Short mmCIF file of C-alpha atoms in Angstrom, two decimals:
data_model
loop_
_atom_site.label_atom_id
_atom_site.label_comp_id
_atom_site.label_asym_id
_atom_site.label_seq_id
_atom_site.Cartn_x
_atom_site.Cartn_y
_atom_site.Cartn_z
CA MET A 1038 -60.68 -211.63 -26.90
CA ALA A 1039 -57.64 -209.75 -25.56
CA LEU A 1040 -57.82 -208.57 -21.97
CA GLN A 1041 -57.72 -204.81 -21.42
CA LEU A 1042 -58.11 -202.41 -18.51
CA SER A 1043 -61.52 -200.90 -19.24
CA ALA A 1044 -62.21 -198.86 -16.10
CA LEU A 1045 -60.12 -197.47 -13.23
CA TYR A 1046 -61.56 -196.04 -10.03
CA ILE A 1047 -60.47 -194.48 -6.73
CA TYR A 1048 -62.72 -193.84 -3.72
CA PRO A 1049 -61.08 -191.01 -1.82
CA VAL A 1050 -63.54 -191.40 1.12
CA LYS A 1051 -64.38 -194.94 2.18
CA SER A 1052 -67.94 -195.95 1.22
CA LEU A 1053 -68.66 -192.73 -0.72
CA GLY A 1054 -68.81 -192.38 -4.48
CA GLY A 1055 -65.81 -193.01 -6.71
CA ILE A 1056 -63.87 -191.02 -9.25
CA ARG A 1057 -63.16 -192.63 -12.63
CA LEU A 1058 -59.60 -192.11 -13.85
CA THR A 1059 -57.75 -192.48 -17.12
CA GLU A 1060 -54.42 -192.94 -15.32
CA ALA A 1061 -53.55 -193.91 -11.72
CA HIS A 1062 -50.31 -193.89 -9.77
CA ILE A 1063 -49.52 -196.63 -7.30
CA ASP A 1064 -48.05 -196.24 -3.83
CA THR A 1065 -47.56 -198.54 -0.88
CA ARG A 1066 -51.33 -198.69 0.00
CA GLY A 1067 -52.77 -199.09 -3.49
CA LEU A 1068 -53.90 -196.48 -5.93
CA ARG A 1069 -52.83 -193.02 -4.85
CA HIS A 1070 -55.59 -191.21 -2.88
CA ASP A 1071 -57.75 -194.28 -2.67
CA ARG A 1072 -59.66 -194.57 0.66
CA ARG A 1073 -57.31 -192.37 2.58
CA TRP A 1074 -60.29 -190.54 4.16
CA LEU A 1075 -62.79 -192.12 6.50
CA ILE A 1076 -66.04 -190.98 8.21
CA VAL A 1077 -66.40 -192.04 11.83
CA ASN A 1078 -69.27 -191.70 14.29
CA GLU A 1079 -69.24 -190.15 17.79
CA ARG A 1080 -67.45 -193.23 19.15
CA ASN A 1081 -64.73 -192.89 16.44
CA GLN A 1082 -65.95 -196.12 14.74
CA PHE A 1083 -65.93 -196.28 10.94
CA MET A 1084 -69.10 -195.73 9.04
CA THR A 1085 -70.15 -197.34 5.75
CA GLN A 1086 -73.28 -197.75 3.67
CA ARG A 1087 -73.82 -201.11 5.38
CA GLN A 1088 -75.29 -199.26 8.31
CA THR A 1089 -75.83 -195.78 6.80
CA ALA A 1090 -77.28 -196.20 3.33
CA ALA A 1091 -77.65 -192.44 3.03
CA MET A 1092 -73.93 -192.23 2.40
CA ALA A 1093 -74.77 -193.32 -1.22
CA HIS A 1094 -76.13 -189.79 -1.78
CA LEU A 1095 -72.71 -188.23 -1.29
CA LYS A 1096 -70.96 -188.01 -4.62
CA VAL A 1097 -67.26 -187.28 -5.18
CA GLU A 1098 -66.02 -185.08 -7.99
CA PRO A 1099 -62.43 -184.32 -8.85
CA ALA A 1100 -60.96 -180.92 -8.08
CA TYR A 1101 -57.51 -179.34 -8.05
CA ASN A 1102 -55.39 -181.03 -5.34
CA GLY A 1103 -58.51 -182.64 -3.89
CA PHE A 1104 -62.11 -183.42 -4.46
CA LEU A 1105 -65.65 -182.07 -3.96
CA LEU A 1106 -68.34 -183.75 -1.93
CA ARG A 1107 -71.85 -183.13 -3.21
CA HIS A 1108 -75.25 -184.35 -1.92
CA ASN A 1109 -77.26 -185.49 -4.91
CA GLU A 1110 -80.60 -184.96 -3.11
CA ARG A 1111 -79.95 -181.68 -1.31
CA PRO A 1112 -78.80 -178.93 -3.66
CA GLU A 1113 -79.03 -176.39 -0.85
CA LEU A 1114 -75.94 -178.00 0.69
CA LEU A 1115 -73.12 -176.33 -1.22
CA PRO A 1116 -70.31 -178.66 -2.35
CA LEU A 1117 -67.57 -179.30 0.15
CA PHE A 1118 -63.93 -179.18 -0.91
CA VAL A 1119 -61.61 -181.74 0.68
CA PRO A 1120 -57.83 -181.84 -0.04
CA PHE A 1121 -56.28 -185.13 -0.98
CA GLU A 1122 -54.16 -184.89 2.21
CA ALA A 1123 -54.77 -183.55 5.71
CA THR A 1124 -52.40 -181.82 8.14
CA PRO A 1125 -51.44 -183.28 11.53
CA GLU A 1126 -52.92 -180.53 13.64
CA LYS A 1127 -55.36 -182.77 15.48
CA THR A 1128 -55.27 -186.55 15.76
CA LEU A 1129 -57.40 -189.27 17.29
CA PHE A 1130 -57.61 -193.04 17.31
CA VAL A 1131 -60.26 -194.67 15.09
CA THR A 1132 -61.54 -198.17 14.76
CA ILE A 1133 -61.95 -199.93 11.42
CA TRP A 1134 -63.02 -203.58 11.64
CA ASP A 1135 -60.57 -205.15 14.13
CA ASP A 1136 -57.92 -202.40 13.66
CA MET A 1137 -57.37 -199.33 15.76
CA VAL A 1138 -55.18 -196.70 14.07
CA PHE A 1139 -54.47 -193.04 14.63
CA ALA A 1140 -55.75 -190.54 12.09
CA TRP A 1141 -55.56 -186.83 11.37
CA ARG A 1142 -58.71 -184.73 11.75
CA ALA A 1143 -60.18 -182.79 8.83
CA ARG A 1144 -61.18 -179.16 9.11
CA PRO A 1145 -64.14 -178.51 11.45
CA GLU A 1146 -66.33 -177.39 8.54
CA CYS A 1147 -65.91 -180.89 7.01
CA ASP A 1148 -67.39 -182.48 10.14
CA GLU A 1149 -70.22 -179.98 10.22
CA TRP A 1150 -71.05 -180.54 6.49
CA LEU A 1151 -71.04 -184.32 6.80
CA SER A 1152 -73.08 -184.25 10.02
CA GLU A 1153 -75.72 -182.16 8.30
CA ALA A 1154 -75.62 -184.28 5.14
CA LEU A 1155 -76.01 -187.58 7.01
CA GLY A 1156 -78.25 -186.37 9.82
CA GLN A 1157 -76.01 -187.55 12.60
CA SER A 1158 -72.82 -186.43 14.33
CA CYS A 1159 -69.74 -187.65 12.51
CA LYS A 1160 -66.14 -186.71 11.76
CA LEU A 1161 -63.88 -186.96 8.74
CA VAL A 1162 -60.36 -188.34 9.30
CA TYR A 1163 -57.31 -189.05 7.15
CA MET A 1164 -54.76 -191.89 7.23
CA SER A 1165 -51.21 -190.56 7.05
CA ASP A 1166 -48.21 -192.32 5.59
CA MET A 1167 -46.98 -192.97 9.13
CA VAL A 1168 -49.83 -195.37 9.92
CA ARG A 1169 -49.21 -199.09 9.58
CA ARG A 1170 -52.25 -201.16 8.70
CA ASP A 1171 -51.55 -204.53 7.21
CA ALA A 1172 -53.63 -206.67 4.88
CA GLU A 1173 -54.84 -210.03 6.31
CA PRO A 1174 -51.71 -211.91 7.40
CA GLU A 1175 -52.94 -215.25 5.96
CA TYR A 1176 -52.83 -213.77 2.46
CA ASN A 1177 -50.17 -211.25 2.98
CA PRO A 1178 -46.67 -212.87 3.00
CA ILE A 1179 -44.97 -209.68 1.75
CA ASN A 1180 -46.42 -207.34 4.45
CA THR A 1181 -48.63 -205.36 2.13
CA LEU A 1182 -50.10 -202.21 3.67
CA VAL A 1183 -53.68 -201.13 3.19
CA SER A 1184 -55.56 -197.84 3.51
CA PHE A 1185 -59.09 -197.63 4.97
CA ALA A 1186 -60.18 -200.22 2.43
CA ASP A 1187 -61.83 -203.28 3.97
CA GLY A 1188 -58.84 -205.51 3.78
CA TYR A 1189 -56.79 -205.24 0.54
CA PRO A 1190 -55.31 -202.46 -1.61
CA TYR A 1191 -57.27 -203.32 -4.83
CA LEU A 1192 -60.44 -204.94 -6.02
CA LEU A 1193 -60.57 -206.50 -9.49
CA VAL A 1194 -63.78 -207.31 -11.42
CA GLY A 1195 -64.27 -208.50 -14.96
CA GLN A 1196 -66.77 -206.62 -17.10
CA ASN A 1197 -68.09 -209.98 -18.40
CA SER A 1198 -68.67 -211.18 -14.82
CA LEU A 1199 -71.08 -208.28 -14.35
CA ALA A 1200 -72.66 -208.97 -17.72
CA ASP A 1201 -73.23 -212.62 -16.73
CA LEU A 1202 -74.81 -211.57 -13.43
CA ASN A 1203 -77.07 -209.13 -15.18
CA THR A 1204 -78.50 -211.84 -17.44
CA ARG A 1205 -79.78 -213.49 -14.29
CA LEU A 1206 -81.41 -210.37 -12.79
CA ALA A 1207 -84.86 -208.90 -13.55
CA GLU A 1208 -83.28 -205.46 -13.31
CA PRO A 1209 -79.59 -205.10 -14.32
CA VAL A 1210 -77.27 -203.30 -11.91
CA ASN A 1211 -74.24 -201.05 -12.57
CA MET A 1212 -70.66 -201.78 -11.65
CA ASP A 1213 -70.80 -199.13 -8.87
CA ARG A 1214 -72.66 -201.65 -6.68
CA PHE A 1215 -69.33 -203.54 -6.34
CA ARG A 1216 -66.88 -200.63 -6.00
CA PRO A 1217 -63.93 -202.04 -7.94
CA ASN A 1218 -60.68 -200.27 -8.52
CA LEU A 1219 -59.72 -202.31 -11.57
CA VAL A 1220 -62.20 -203.46 -14.27
CA PHE A 1221 -61.07 -205.44 -17.32
CA SER A 1222 -62.79 -206.37 -20.55
CA GLY A 1223 -62.39 -209.62 -22.42
CA GLY A 1224 -62.19 -213.17 -21.27
CA GLU A 1225 -64.89 -215.49 -19.88
CA ALA A 1226 -67.20 -214.44 -17.07
CA PHE A 1227 -65.57 -214.97 -13.69
CA SER A 1228 -62.26 -215.89 -15.29
CA GLU A 1229 -60.56 -213.69 -12.68
CA ASP A 1230 -61.38 -216.35 -10.05
CA SER A 1231 -58.54 -218.52 -11.41
CA TRP A 1232 -55.92 -215.76 -11.70
CA ARG A 1233 -52.90 -215.54 -9.42
CA ASP A 1234 -50.23 -213.21 -10.90
CA PHE A 1235 -51.22 -210.82 -13.64
CA GLN A 1236 -49.89 -207.69 -15.32
CA ILE A 1237 -51.60 -204.46 -16.23
CA GLY A 1238 -49.28 -202.76 -18.66
CA GLU A 1239 -45.89 -203.35 -17.07
CA VAL A 1240 -47.16 -203.51 -13.43
CA THR A 1241 -47.53 -206.91 -11.80
CA PHE A 1242 -50.37 -207.67 -9.34
CA ARG A 1243 -51.50 -210.72 -7.38
CA ALA A 1244 -55.09 -211.91 -6.91
CA VAL A 1245 -55.13 -213.34 -3.40
CA LYS A 1246 -58.69 -214.27 -2.61
CA GLY A 1247 -62.28 -213.80 -3.73
CA CYS A 1248 -64.15 -210.79 -2.40
CA SER A 1249 -67.01 -211.59 0.01
CA ARG A 1250 -70.07 -209.52 -0.71
CA CYS A 1251 -72.51 -207.95 1.71
CA VAL A 1252 -75.71 -205.89 1.92
CA LEU A 1253 -73.93 -202.86 0.40
CA THR A 1254 -74.43 -204.43 -3.08
CA THR A 1255 -78.20 -204.13 -2.56
CA ILE A 1256 -78.12 -200.32 -2.27
CA ASP A 1257 -78.85 -198.29 -5.36
CA GLN A 1258 -75.97 -195.82 -5.62
CA GLN A 1259 -78.19 -193.12 -7.13
CA THR A 1260 -81.18 -193.30 -4.76
CA GLY A 1261 -79.58 -194.69 -1.61
CA LEU A 1262 -82.47 -197.24 -1.33
CA LYS A 1263 -82.04 -200.95 -0.63
CA ASP A 1264 -83.48 -203.38 -3.06
CA PRO A 1265 -86.68 -204.93 -1.54
CA GLN A 1266 -85.67 -208.27 -2.92
CA SER A 1267 -82.08 -208.06 -1.69
CA GLU A 1268 -80.79 -208.10 -5.28
CA PRO A 1269 -78.22 -208.62 -6.64
CA LEU A 1270 -76.93 -210.36 -3.45
CA ARG A 1271 -79.81 -212.87 -3.51
CA THR A 1272 -79.05 -214.02 -7.03
CA LEU A 1273 -75.31 -214.02 -6.44
CA ALA A 1274 -75.81 -216.28 -3.48
CA SER A 1275 -77.60 -218.81 -5.63
CA PHE A 1276 -74.55 -219.53 -7.72
CA ARG A 1277 -71.52 -217.73 -6.16
CA THR A 1278 -71.55 -219.03 -2.57
CA GLN A 1279 -68.28 -220.56 -1.41
CA ASN A 1280 -67.79 -221.71 2.19
CA GLY A 1281 -70.85 -219.80 3.25
CA LYS A 1282 -69.78 -216.52 1.69
CA VAL A 1283 -71.01 -214.84 -1.50
CA LYS A 1284 -68.04 -214.09 -3.77
CA PHE A 1285 -67.77 -211.59 -6.63
CA GLY A 1286 -64.42 -210.13 -7.83
CA GLN A 1287 -60.94 -210.64 -6.49
CA ASN A 1288 -58.99 -208.96 -3.70
CA VAL A 1289 -55.60 -208.00 -5.11
CA THR A 1290 -52.18 -206.90 -3.80
CA GLY A 1291 -49.51 -205.16 -5.83
CA PRO A 1292 -46.22 -203.30 -5.90
CA ALA A 1293 -45.30 -200.07 -4.09
CA THR A 1294 -44.77 -198.02 -7.23
CA GLY A 1295 -45.93 -197.87 -10.83
CA THR A 1296 -48.48 -196.25 -13.13
CA ILE A 1297 -51.44 -197.88 -14.91
CA ARG A 1298 -53.60 -196.41 -17.67
CA LEU A 1299 -57.01 -196.99 -19.15
CA GLY A 1300 -56.61 -199.29 -22.15
CA ASP A 1301 -53.47 -201.05 -20.88
CA SER A 1302 -53.25 -204.68 -21.82
CA VAL A 1303 -53.92 -207.25 -19.07
CA SER A 1304 -51.89 -210.47 -19.12
CA VAL A 1305 -52.34 -213.46 -16.82
CA LEU A 1306 -48.95 -214.79 -15.70
CA THR A 1307 -49.91 -217.62 -13.31
CA TYR A 1308 -53.04 -219.31 -12.13
CA LYS A 1309 -54.20 -220.48 -8.71
CA SER A 1310 -53.58 -224.12 -8.04
#
């Protein structure tokens, strides 16, 4: 079966809900507006669903020149509008994994809304174009930049890979457990593991390494509850463990410009040795 781009997502705020697109523009850090915002705690350390599962309740909806944050369990909290870009009125240094970068502060009402929604003091910050944060050097010979994503600009998953996983689970899971940017249809399950260079439409990407999976995959993105049996991570670990890490999907780098669209053909150019 021919390979085709079947879903396309951005996640404007790291670890919150995604927005499904029909077309996406590419810039130096990945898909435009993807993971440029970050929630940090009182110590200016990044927050994710790994430690704060309640973040799954915060849904993201498209709006003109920005997006809305909405709490799916608390309708009394009116939706919060956040622009795609912040202004450099206030800055601070924030920590994400081993990196410390400076960021621009959001409006005070954003911090207040998020603190109320999550039940703890936190702040919303933005990564400007002036910030340099590199992907992992070992897999980054061309000095690819990355936003507040964990380590790479893009995440690729095959629709048939999820279908294969779901045949092994008592209760199937949705693709939102894995937070991909690029989803393709066609091909064998886990065929993306062998890809190196590939094209979506006329844009060339490179799959650099398998994506290591964590407890976030066990959180239901609708209820914010962790699976009591640690699924699907438990099942994935039974057949997708490599060098002590559970792999699902591929971390990907790409060009600094371009446009991709839902339904674009996907072509594999080279394979990993």
